[in-house]
XYZ file of C-alpha atoms in Angstrom:
729
model
C -15.065 55.588 4.770
C -17.938 53.145 4.818
C -17.054 49.529 3.939
C -19.402 47.994 1.387
C -20.231 44.260 1.548
C -20.276 42.415 -1.731
C -20.341 38.899 -3.127
C -17.533 37.931 -5.462
C -18.835 36.454 -8.708
C -15.929 35.462 -10.931
C -17.969 35.710 -14.122
C -18.801 39.400 -13.461
C -15.727 40.587 -11.621
C -14.840 43.621 -13.738
C -15.784 47.202 -14.088
C -18.819 46.844 -11.797
C -16.486 46.035 -8.928
C -14.255 48.932 -9.934
C -17.196 51.349 -9.760
C -18.339 49.928 -6.432
C -14.968 50.282 -4.744
C -13.782 53.462 -6.449
C -16.510 55.907 -7.548
C -15.253 58.528 -10.013
C -15.606 61.250 -7.355
C -13.208 59.434 -5.075
C -10.246 61.678 -4.192
C -8.013 58.626 -4.320
C -8.434 58.335 -8.059
C -7.785 62.053 -8.549
C -4.385 61.493 -6.984
C -1.857 60.541 -9.709
C -0.250 57.880 -7.491
C -1.009 54.160 -8.192
C -3.147 52.468 -5.575
C -2.778 48.730 -4.922
C -5.280 46.934 -2.726
C -4.788 43.309 -1.682
C -7.658 41.540 -0.080
C -7.383 37.895 0.815
C -10.327 36.004 2.133
C -11.550 32.462 2.445
C -14.761 31.173 0.992
C -16.130 27.969 2.497
C -18.335 25.767 0.351
C -20.071 22.694 1.725
C -20.945 19.641 -0.387
C -22.371 16.459 1.183
C -20.889 17.209 4.555
C -17.385 17.831 3.175
C -15.793 21.239 3.574
C -13.591 22.788 0.950
C -11.435 25.866 1.462
C -10.354 28.054 -1.421
C -8.190 31.158 -1.298
C -8.641 34.016 -3.731
C -6.391 37.032 -4.070
C -7.793 40.146 -5.738
C -5.293 42.792 -6.781
C -6.484 46.173 -8.048
C -4.219 48.916 -9.381
C -5.499 52.410 -10.080
C -3.979 54.694 -12.691
C -4.253 58.290 -13.747
C -6.620 57.280 -16.533
C -9.023 55.773 -14.013
C -8.582 52.228 -15.438
C -8.383 49.423 -12.878
C -6.188 46.371 -13.546
C -6.857 43.267 -11.461
C -5.616 39.729 -11.144
C -7.865 36.800 -10.222
C -6.909 33.440 -8.730
C -3.312 34.149 -7.809
C -2.501 31.068 -5.736
C 0.647 29.592 -4.291
C 1.494 26.451 -6.323
C 4.218 25.249 -3.947
C 3.693 22.218 -1.737
C 5.716 19.900 0.462
C 4.512 16.701 -1.217
C 2.793 16.028 -4.552
C 1.016 12.691 -5.072
C 0.227 11.698 -8.662
C -2.717 9.302 -8.863
C -5.839 8.909 -6.730
C -6.020 5.124 -6.425
C -5.422 3.062 -3.302
C -1.683 3.827 -3.149
C -2.289 7.510 -3.870
C -4.971 7.909 -1.199
C -2.866 6.300 1.541
C 0.205 8.287 0.477
C -1.646 11.612 0.405
C -3.406 10.981 3.728
C -0.203 9.909 5.499
C 1.704 12.910 4.175
C -1.007 15.430 5.067
C -1.575 13.940 8.515
C 2.131 14.336 9.231
C 1.750 18.061 8.594
C 3.100 18.237 5.042
C 1.224 20.533 2.666
C 0.092 17.924 0.146
C -1.385 18.055 -3.362
C -3.164 15.026 -4.853
C -3.296 15.136 -8.660
C -5.663 12.677 -10.314
C -7.160 12.198 -13.769
C -10.716 12.032 -12.408
C -11.765 13.218 -8.956
C -14.954 11.150 -9.211
C -12.899 7.943 -9.431
C -10.792 8.378 -6.305
C -10.220 4.985 -4.596
C -12.239 3.190 -7.278
C -12.201 -0.613 -7.271
C -12.118 -1.410 -11.009
C -11.712 -5.146 -10.537
C -13.167 -7.204 -7.688
C -14.661 -4.932 -4.989
C -13.076 -6.912 -2.178
C -10.407 -6.286 0.448
C -8.263 -8.876 2.201
C -7.586 -12.554 1.635
C -4.479 -14.648 2.362
C -1.476 -12.385 3.143
C -3.425 -9.387 1.813
C -5.416 -9.122 5.048
C -2.156 -8.985 6.992
C -1.160 -5.996 4.850
C -4.474 -4.254 5.599
C -4.094 -4.854 9.355
C -0.544 -3.473 9.213
C -1.584 -0.364 7.281
C -4.255 0.260 9.913
C -1.771 -0.333 12.736
C 0.435 2.403 11.252
C -2.490 4.829 10.994
C -3.755 4.155 7.453
C -7.289 4.178 6.105
C -8.020 1.113 3.921
C -9.050 -1.116 6.848
C -11.460 1.451 8.283
C -13.188 2.022 4.938
C -13.500 -1.734 4.322
C -15.034 -2.169 7.790
C -17.569 0.586 7.074
C -18.543 -0.613 3.586
C -18.553 -4.399 3.752
C -21.277 -6.471 2.092
C -19.940 -9.750 3.459
C -17.058 -10.899 5.660
C -15.421 -14.285 6.030
C -12.299 -15.549 7.777
C -10.504 -17.895 5.373
C -8.355 -20.882 6.426
C -10.038 -20.860 9.830
C -9.220 -24.567 10.365
C -5.517 -23.947 9.782
C -2.891 -22.232 11.917
C -3.056 -18.529 12.843
C -0.189 -17.632 10.494
C -2.319 -18.287 7.393
C -5.779 -17.244 8.567
C -7.109 -14.345 6.553
C -10.065 -11.972 6.733
C -11.757 -11.123 3.436
C -14.495 -8.545 2.904
C -16.701 -8.080 -0.132
C -17.269 -4.321 -0.270
C -19.794 -1.973 -1.839
C -17.788 -0.505 -4.719
C -19.548 2.866 -4.891
C -19.877 3.320 -1.131
C -16.180 2.479 -0.654
C -15.056 5.091 -3.175
C -17.420 7.722 -1.753
C -16.295 7.115 1.833
C -12.606 7.341 0.921
C -13.253 10.434 -1.204
C -14.971 12.113 1.758
C -11.994 11.319 4.010
C -9.506 12.659 1.464
C -11.511 15.832 0.834
C -11.936 16.633 4.532
C -8.312 16.054 5.579
C -6.401 19.224 6.586
C -3.262 20.073 4.570
C -4.567 18.061 1.591
C -5.628 19.653 -1.723
C -7.023 17.789 -4.744
C -6.840 18.726 -8.400
C -7.652 17.058 -11.702
C -4.604 16.928 -13.971
C -2.540 14.654 -16.207
C 1.129 14.796 -15.200
C 3.507 14.463 -18.153
C 6.874 15.648 -16.814
C 8.981 15.474 -13.675
C 10.784 18.758 -12.929
C 14.373 18.444 -11.711
C 16.684 20.764 -9.832
C 20.378 21.441 -10.425
C 21.450 18.479 -8.285
C 19.149 15.925 -9.966
C 16.655 16.295 -7.156
C 12.934 16.494 -7.831
C 11.413 19.987 -7.820
C 7.850 19.289 -8.964
C 5.701 18.203 -11.897
C 4.332 19.666 -15.108
C 0.881 18.759 -16.472
C -0.425 18.185 -19.993
C -1.832 21.720 -20.075
C 1.440 23.280 -18.933
C 0.693 23.903 -15.252
C 3.681 23.535 -12.946
C 3.387 22.459 -9.331
C 6.452 22.531 -7.097
C 7.450 20.294 -4.179
C 10.650 18.694 -2.824
C 8.878 15.296 -2.709
C 6.824 13.699 -5.507
C 5.103 10.286 -5.347
C 4.027 8.529 -8.551
C 1.102 6.126 -8.069
C -0.058 5.792 -11.671
C -1.796 2.397 -11.469
C -2.640 0.956 -14.895
C -2.948 4.383 -16.528
C 0.607 4.989 -17.780
C 0.266 4.362 -21.542
C -2.607 2.031 -20.690
C -4.377 0.059 -23.406
C -7.417 -2.188 -22.955
C -8.086 -5.228 -25.130
C -11.283 -7.108 -25.920
C -10.278 -9.843 -28.327
C -8.346 -8.261 -31.206
C -9.780 -4.807 -30.564
C -7.951 -2.301 -28.404
C -8.193 1.317 -27.319
C -6.020 3.617 -25.191
C -7.439 3.571 -21.651
C -6.324 3.101 -18.065
C -9.501 1.121 -17.439
C -12.909 0.921 -19.131
C -14.360 4.382 -19.712
C -11.279 6.289 -18.481
C -8.488 7.745 -20.582
C -4.885 6.651 -20.282
C -2.034 8.911 -19.194
C 0.468 9.749 -21.931
C 3.868 11.412 -21.859
C 5.076 10.432 -18.395
C 6.670 7.149 -19.521
C 8.732 8.929 -22.166
C 9.791 11.566 -19.638
C 10.928 8.917 -17.146
C 12.839 7.101 -19.889
C 14.659 10.323 -20.767
C 15.590 10.635 -17.096
C 17.293 7.215 -17.321
C 14.623 4.930 -15.827
C 13.991 1.444 -17.170
C 10.349 0.748 -18.116
C 8.460 -2.364 -19.172
C 4.882 -3.577 -19.766
C 2.565 -5.694 -17.606
C -0.971 -6.959 -18.116
C -3.986 -7.665 -15.956
C -7.667 -8.229 -16.597
C -11.163 -8.108 -15.169
C -14.162 -10.385 -15.829
C -17.590 -9.533 -17.178
C -20.408 -8.236 -14.964
C -23.814 -9.873 -15.195
C -27.294 -8.711 -14.227
C -28.263 -10.181 -10.857
C -31.914 -10.230 -11.955
C -31.161 -12.755 -14.726
C -29.388 -15.373 -12.565
C -31.028 -18.599 -11.387
C -29.796 -18.795 -7.784
C -31.728 -21.977 -7.002
C -29.054 -24.134 -8.672
C -26.107 -22.296 -7.089
C -24.255 -23.049 -3.855
C -24.660 -20.149 -1.385
C -21.581 -18.776 0.362
C -22.733 -17.004 3.523
C -20.710 -14.581 5.618
C -19.486 -15.359 9.145
C -22.010 -15.019 11.963
C -19.349 -13.402 14.153
C -17.954 -10.453 12.224
C -14.210 -9.830 12.299
C -12.540 -6.468 11.665
C -9.579 -5.080 9.764
C -9.193 -1.968 11.906
C -7.961 -1.916 15.487
C -10.130 1.170 16.061
C -13.391 0.050 17.744
C -15.188 3.193 16.529
C -15.613 1.596 13.089
C -16.795 -1.774 14.404
C -20.438 -1.385 13.373
C -22.165 -4.552 12.196
C -24.446 -4.409 9.157
C -26.616 -6.822 7.235
C -24.570 -9.192 5.085
C -25.258 -10.245 1.497
C -24.759 -13.739 0.111
C -22.231 -14.788 -2.538
C -22.695 -17.868 -4.713
C -20.556 -20.619 -6.203
C -20.852 -22.191 -9.638
C -18.404 -24.133 -11.849
C -17.214 -24.288 -15.420
C -18.506 -27.106 -17.642
C -17.134 -29.147 -20.523
C -18.897 -26.752 -22.915
C -17.084 -23.833 -21.277
C -13.740 -25.534 -21.854
C -14.606 -26.436 -25.451
C -15.496 -22.842 -26.416
C -12.252 -21.588 -24.897
C -10.020 -24.195 -26.566
C -11.589 -23.548 -29.965
C -11.083 -19.787 -29.673
C -7.708 -19.397 -27.944
C -6.368 -17.728 -31.099
C -8.897 -14.919 -30.537
C -7.356 -13.847 -27.204
C -4.579 -11.204 -26.944
C -2.138 -13.504 -25.129
C -2.535 -16.703 -27.144
C -3.133 -14.772 -30.370
C 0.285 -13.206 -29.893
C -0.506 -9.501 -30.163
C 0.072 -8.831 -26.440
C 3.328 -10.077 -24.913
C 3.074 -8.381 -21.503
C 3.070 -10.810 -18.574
C -0.134 -11.228 -16.563
C -0.533 -12.144 -12.870
C 0.502 -15.743 -12.158
C -1.793 -16.089 -9.131
C -4.883 -14.532 -10.712
C -4.943 -16.167 -14.167
C -7.573 -15.708 -16.871
C -10.013 -18.552 -17.459
C -8.190 -19.461 -20.698
C -4.907 -19.712 -18.747
C -6.585 -22.103 -16.298
C -7.900 -24.311 -19.111
C -4.486 -24.440 -20.825
C -2.356 -24.888 -17.700
C -4.618 -27.333 -15.849
C -5.910 -29.541 -18.644
C -6.534 -32.452 -16.287
C -9.174 -30.525 -14.304
C -12.743 -31.123 -15.380
C -14.045 -27.859 -13.919
C -12.984 -24.685 -12.134
C -14.752 -22.752 -9.387
C -16.461 -19.489 -10.305
C -17.832 -17.153 -7.610
C -20.698 -14.720 -8.150
C -20.253 -11.713 -5.867
C -22.386 -8.556 -5.506
C -20.814 -5.187 -6.329
C -23.151 -3.153 -4.136
C -26.373 -3.082 -2.137
C -28.276 -1.006 -4.640
C -26.842 -2.037 -8.006
C -27.786 -5.091 -10.119
C -24.202 -6.041 -11.027
C -22.585 -9.353 -10.105
C -18.820 -9.801 -10.332
C -17.925 -13.170 -11.914
C -14.787 -13.980 -9.938
C -12.335 -16.407 -11.529
C -13.683 -15.825 -15.049
C -11.586 -12.998 -16.518
C -10.986 -13.458 -20.226
C -9.508 -11.828 -23.297
C -12.029 -13.355 -25.699
C -13.957 -11.085 -28.097
C -17.200 -9.620 -26.777
C -19.311 -11.668 -29.224
C -18.087 -14.866 -27.507
C -18.331 -13.696 -23.914
C -22.084 -13.989 -23.399
C -22.281 -17.515 -24.919
C -19.362 -18.455 -22.655
C -21.096 -17.071 -19.538
C -24.269 -19.000 -20.398
C -22.405 -22.306 -20.191
C -22.157 -21.816 -16.394
C -24.913 -23.397 -14.248
C -27.306 -20.688 -13.057
C -26.268 -18.270 -15.808
C -28.023 -19.998 -18.710
C -30.258 -16.957 -19.314
C -28.042 -14.214 -17.897
C -27.596 -10.727 -19.322
C -24.108 -9.258 -19.546
C -23.847 -5.658 -18.354
C -20.118 -5.084 -18.944
C -17.712 -7.181 -21.029
C -14.473 -8.583 -19.681
C -11.281 -6.949 -20.870
C -7.509 -7.103 -20.455
C -5.386 -4.014 -19.799
C -1.671 -3.587 -20.439
C 0.306 -0.707 -18.996
C 3.786 0.633 -18.312
C 5.592 0.008 -15.038
C 9.083 0.647 -13.695
C 10.918 -2.358 -12.227
C 11.222 -1.535 -8.542
C 14.903 -2.407 -8.221
C 15.288 1.252 -9.217
C 13.988 2.193 -5.726
C 15.504 1.856 -2.281
C 13.535 0.231 0.557
C 12.179 3.669 1.485
C 10.540 3.617 -1.998
C 12.550 6.677 -3.024
C 14.228 6.213 -6.390
C 17.985 5.775 -6.539
C 18.420 8.157 -9.461
C 16.412 11.154 -8.244
C 16.276 12.428 -4.667
C 12.714 13.117 -3.553
C 10.991 10.996 -6.232
C 9.007 8.010 -4.893
C 7.152 5.159 -6.679
C 4.200 3.250 -5.173
C 1.596 0.734 -6.290
C 1.266 -0.869 -9.705
C 3.997 1.357 -11.129
C 6.323 -0.888 -9.058
C 4.896 -4.049 -10.628
C 2.437 -5.149 -7.939
C -1.181 -6.201 -8.292
C -3.939 -5.663 -5.724
C -5.459 -2.829 -3.702
C -3.810 -4.052 -0.505
C -0.269 -4.141 -1.931
C -0.839 -0.647 -3.322
C -2.114 0.735 -0.005
C 0.839 -0.782 1.872
C 3.343 0.913 -0.445
C 1.315 4.119 -0.403
C 1.460 4.670 3.349
C 5.237 4.061 3.436
C 5.926 6.414 0.521
C 3.610 9.033 2.046
C 5.431 8.865 5.379
C 8.846 9.059 3.736
C 7.913 11.805 1.278
C 6.750 13.981 4.182
C 9.879 13.189 6.184
C 12.122 13.903 3.181
C 10.450 17.289 2.673
C 11.030 18.024 6.369
C 14.673 16.915 6.315
C 14.067 13.891 8.562
C 15.548 10.374 8.117
C 13.419 7.969 6.083
C 11.603 4.961 7.526
C 12.484 1.413 6.400
C 10.499 -1.628 7.564
C 12.645 -4.760 7.757
C 11.153 -7.914 6.259
C 11.100 -9.638 9.667
C 9.021 -6.771 11.110
C 6.018 -6.931 8.793
C 4.474 -8.152 5.574
C 4.880 -4.577 4.325
C 8.631 -4.907 4.877
C 8.642 -8.270 3.102
C 6.668 -6.849 0.173
C 8.963 -3.861 -0.349
C 12.132 -5.888 0.167
C 11.003 -8.363 -2.512
C 10.103 -5.568 -4.927
C 13.373 -3.654 -4.698
C 15.600 -6.737 -4.456
C 14.221 -9.166 -7.031
C 14.097 -8.445 -10.745
C 10.351 -9.075 -11.101
C 8.871 -9.351 -14.597
C 5.301 -10.333 -13.747
C 2.697 -8.713 -11.464
C 3.654 -9.331 -7.829
C 1.035 -10.590 -5.397
C 1.632 -10.960 -1.661
C 1.512 -14.550 -0.356
C 2.047 -15.900 3.163
C 4.734 -18.206 1.733
C 6.819 -15.151 0.784
C 7.547 -14.443 4.458
C 10.070 -16.541 6.377
C 8.652 -15.199 9.652
C 4.893 -15.552 9.135
C 4.211 -17.039 12.573
C 5.521 -13.793 14.049
C 3.713 -11.604 11.475
C 0.099 -12.460 12.158
C -2.945 -10.259 11.701
C -3.810 -10.307 15.408
C -0.478 -8.818 16.516
C -0.046 -6.215 13.756
C -0.777 -3.423 16.230
C 1.786 -4.625 18.773
C 4.392 -4.712 15.971
C 3.651 -1.400 14.237
C 1.418 0.909 16.295
C 4.344 2.140 18.463
C 6.090 3.200 15.243
C 2.904 4.823 13.961
C 2.629 6.809 17.195
C 6.295 7.764 17.181
C 6.167 9.236 13.663
C 2.841 10.989 14.298
C 0.137 9.005 12.455
C -1.417 7.385 15.539
C -3.154 10.031 17.640
C -3.435 10.078 21.426
C -6.872 8.436 21.421
C -5.670 5.454 19.364
C -2.481 5.244 21.420
C -4.459 5.091 24.662
C -6.694 2.355 23.231
C -3.605 0.407 22.182
C -1.947 0.681 25.603
C -5.127 -0.372 27.399
C -5.516 -3.391 25.096
C -1.922 -4.518 25.655
C -2.340 -4.128 29.417
C -5.491 -6.286 29.396
C -3.764 -9.005 27.353
C -0.739 -9.002 29.648
C -2.888 -9.221 32.781
C -4.934 -12.055 31.296
C -1.818 -14.097 30.531
C -0.706 -13.663 34.133
C -4.146 -14.738 35.377
C -4.176 -17.874 33.211
C -0.736 -18.821 34.573
C -1.889 -18.518 38.180
C -5.435 -19.972 38.175
C -5.510 -23.749 38.683
C -8.308 -26.317 38.491
C -8.730 -29.888 39.648
C -11.441 -32.051 38.069
C -14.911 -30.724 37.277
C -16.862 -30.214 34.053
C -14.133 -28.093 32.416
C -11.498 -30.799 32.922
C -13.882 -33.478 31.627
C -14.703 -31.565 28.425
C -11.077 -30.728 27.749
C -10.145 -34.395 28.163
C -12.909 -35.319 25.699
C -11.956 -32.679 23.083
C -8.176 -32.993 23.269
C -7.917 -36.717 23.906
C -5.454 -35.954 26.703
C -6.015 -36.315 30.450
C -6.102 -33.224 32.680
C -3.857 -33.467 35.709
C -4.925 -32.182 39.096
C -4.005 -28.556 39.786
C -3.506 -27.757 36.092
C -3.271 -24.082 35.168
C -5.693 -22.554 32.694
C -2.650 -21.724 30.561
C -1.737 -25.421 30.433
C -5.276 -26.309 29.357
C -5.197 -23.791 26.481
C -2.014 -25.389 25.142
C -3.767 -28.692 24.537
C -4.870 -29.520 20.957
C -8.363 -28.447 19.807
C -8.874 -26.288 22.908
C -9.945 -22.684 22.395
C -10.571 -19.796 24.773
C -14.312 -20.225 24.239
C -14.187 -23.372 26.401
C -13.062 -21.246 29.345
C -15.929 -18.815 28.707
C -18.418 -21.668 28.562
C -17.450 -22.930 32.019
C -17.097 -19.516 33.670
C -13.317 -19.336 33.649
C -13.029 -16.693 30.914
C -12.570 -12.944 31.266
C -15.618 -10.906 30.287
C -13.562 -7.710 30.138
C -11.743 -8.933 27.018
C -13.018 -8.510 23.479
C -13.110 -11.463 21.086
C -9.994 -10.141 19.322
C -8.130 -9.853 22.628
C -9.090 -13.394 23.625
C -7.788 -14.595 20.264
C -4.460 -12.833 20.890
C -4.131 -14.447 24.311
C -4.978 -17.889 22.962
C -2.493 -17.714 20.074
C 0.340 -16.378 22.246
C -0.149 -19.179 24.765
C -0.887 -22.065 22.395
C 2.026 -21.318 20.045
C 4.436 -19.986 22.664
C 7.087 -22.626 22.005
C 7.074 -22.127 18.230
C 7.090 -18.355 18.606
C 10.048 -18.364 21.020
C 11.992 -20.693 18.717
C 11.393 -18.480 15.684
C 12.309 -15.365 17.655
C 15.559 -17.014 18.753
C 16.431 -17.999 15.184
C 15.574 -14.507 14.008
C 17.767 -12.889 16.658
C 20.749 -14.983 15.595
C 20.228 -14.040 11.960
C 19.468 -10.341 12.324
C 22.990 -9.140 13.179
C 24.490 -10.591 10.011
C 21.482 -9.872 7.777
C 21.370 -6.178 8.705
C 25.074 -5.591 8.126
C 25.126 -2.532 5.834
C 26.835 -2.514 2.457
C 28.770 0.617 1.417
C 27.017 2.535 -1.361
C 30.201 2.850 -3.419
C 31.109 -0.872 -3.598
C 32.536 -1.801 -6.998
C 31.054 -5.273 -7.533
C 32.603 -5.604 -10.989
C 36.055 -5.375 -9.369
C 35.310 -8.352 -7.071
C 36.711 -11.197 -9.177
C 35.760 -13.791 -6.536
C 32.084 -13.173 -7.311
C 30.425 -14.972 -10.210
C 29.814 -12.912 -13.361
C 26.032 -13.088 -12.776
C 26.372 -11.966 -9.149
C 28.539 -9.004 -10.181
C 25.977 -7.971 -12.775
C 22.912 -8.391 -10.521
C 24.465 -6.730 -7.451
C 25.628 -3.779 -9.550
C 22.091 -3.401 -10.908
C 20.167 -3.739 -7.625
C 22.750 -2.052 -5.313
C 21.472 -3.819 -2.134
C 21.690 -1.912 1.129
C 22.402 -4.878 3.439
C 23.940 -8.355 3.320
C 20.481 -9.830 3.855
C 19.110 -7.980 0.859
C 22.112 -9.068 -1.250
C 21.468 -12.720 -0.365
C 17.936 -12.434 -1.781
C 18.962 -11.009 -5.156
C 18.207 -13.491 -7.924
C 21.382 -15.072 -9.315
C 23.423 -14.486 -6.132
C 24.466 -17.797 -4.553
C 25.527 -18.568 -0.955
C 29.102 -18.861 -2.278
C 28.838 -15.320 -3.653
C 27.673 -14.043 -0.245
C 30.622 -15.770 1.429
C 32.987 -14.162 -1.085
C 31.322 -10.786 -0.508
C 31.740 -11.115 3.269
C 35.450 -11.922 2.783
C 35.885 -8.825 0.624
C 34.053 -6.695 3.196
C 36.239 -8.053 6.000
C 39.387 -7.401 3.969
C 38.201 -3.851 3.250
C 37.416 -3.358 6.941
C 40.905 -4.427 7.967
C 42.527 -2.211 5.334
C 40.460 0.753 6.517
C 41.318 -0.042 10.133
C 45.037 -0.276 9.298
C 44.826 2.989 7.386
C 43.166 4.733 10.342
C 45.801 3.316 12.687
C 48.615 4.503 10.431
C 47.124 8.006 10.302
C 46.701 8.020 14.078
C 50.323 7.004 14.664
C 51.563 9.705 12.292
C 49.425 12.267 14.087
C 50.802 11.175 17.477
C 54.394 11.413 16.221
C 53.764 14.880 14.832
C 52.206 16.055 18.097
C 55.105 14.609 20.132
C 57.677 16.444 18.031
C 55.750 19.711 18.378
C 55.599 19.383 22.166
C 59.390 18.717 22.798
C 61.040 22.108 23.734
C 64.199 23.178 21.963
C 67.053 23.564 24.549
C 70.497 24.902 23.573
C 73.636 22.980 24.535
C 75.084 25.893 26.563
C 71.876 26.089 28.600
C 72.118 22.388 29.345
C 75.769 22.611 30.467
C 75.099 25.740 32.521
C 72.277 24.163 34.349
C 74.458 21.182 35.225
């Protein structure tokens, strides 16, 4: 029988296909038996360099009447991991899961808004840059995309110590989203679909089984990650006017909050905001202070393949005026917060301009930065000027700023309030305590910022994949990383305002620097399967070069000369004869560049590697001291707490401690000590109870062991009759 080639057109797949495959003269149709043909094939469609794969299953059944029944689009709706939400947490979660081999489905309200930056199109900043470096060190994507799409880069706090230095990149909003979308779409094991999830499906043992959408579609998976951002029951406000929306121009998600409440989860409301955008063509830059990028570009990613320099754009600085402050004071009653119709808490460390005027009344002016949103768009982001004022007042307010006297406003500022779930309902793996297999990441946990979202996303993606595969979950301790600190804070503290990462939140920040993020986390990334062999080889070669350079600097000595003279001049300290290069680097105000200048540097090292060497040598004493303190603390801090502890029965604890510990259910003594309302005296009392329980358990085990020994001894003694004993004598 000759096989006929044909093109499948879904709109015309009907009787024409029937006639093509089965002409009426076919003997097969004259036979009264049913005929079922299954033909599965793959159609590959290419859009903008991305490849999509779609499976179709056509089923035809013949009958005695000659009619042909067929079924189109029969697809398997079962996955290993389902990620709900395509923001920065969702992208990292989906990519991590898929790259670990889990069959992953990403459900998002709008495929065209994957990885969108609705507020400031920037990545990094104090503590946030450390998160980005750590995500990259584990095998994540945010750092690579930021390096590819930057408009400007600056290292902040450069004059301060290495623990607080921070890289910040202004990114091209549209290019960033497009690049991340391309990565997501081209990743094996990862499918994308537009949908609004309204229900979590549970199994018989209160474990997650999948999700149900607004239109009734059900998708099944043993692991589900919710990364809903500001969309869960989102509402945007401009003055007194509001509308349901997750952000401007995009609908909110409804139904999921109510479903989670029915499942026993606690929910609450938070608020954030974004400033107006102005037309770059209507700004007078001659009166503004330019803010140029660094001449030497720094990088978020440890992968040199993305280290491609590009032309930088300039940002500008202006300031508020007395007229600005007057308009705000006279119209505070027009804003959602001060008017009283929105009670949700906003971010403390990213306040609106009206909050700044009210809270810092002694300040005559506040800085406002004008930052480009892209290379080919006329929009300027007015950083530090978010407001809840009505739209009719926003343009007059903008025109009180120097340089913006004749500006045009392209988009008004607005506030957005949304539902979140206090993260004490999660463990440090980000899996919820109530439902096995259900994970929360990003703003649903009460955080603010792309970087915080990405950090949670990669951890939840790793753990969701491991849970689906029956593997133990990964937990990052707070002394290991800023990611560990972030998650520990979220699940331990009862946070009621948007959480932003700060360097001051880490007790170990000298050990958790950006430059050593790879040495702390890349081995873990390689072990779990996110760091491939190429990246692992690059990492090992880098560490070998750094180690060899430290040895060289310890062994090479100098006596006098131009290098010694310049170091004496810069440091204000004399250079002894036969000083090692390591000793010279430890002096104040001396950097590795001095060695390069005088021919004592190592040309085989990159700038980042030289920075690592310099920091390790210059701060060696402080680092060793902090490591020693950490080692002493770790044993006690990591002592696990039994899951079934009855805190209410511990009368030696304060009433508040009993209540808070019962609510949070900490996993370790260290975590318990960080719960709000738990005092050092409570921890001491808890340790006494644990020790008493340990001794009771030990005594119980000993008693059981002794009873078992006695029973065995009695069983082993042979029964001998008295006559036998006498006879043998």
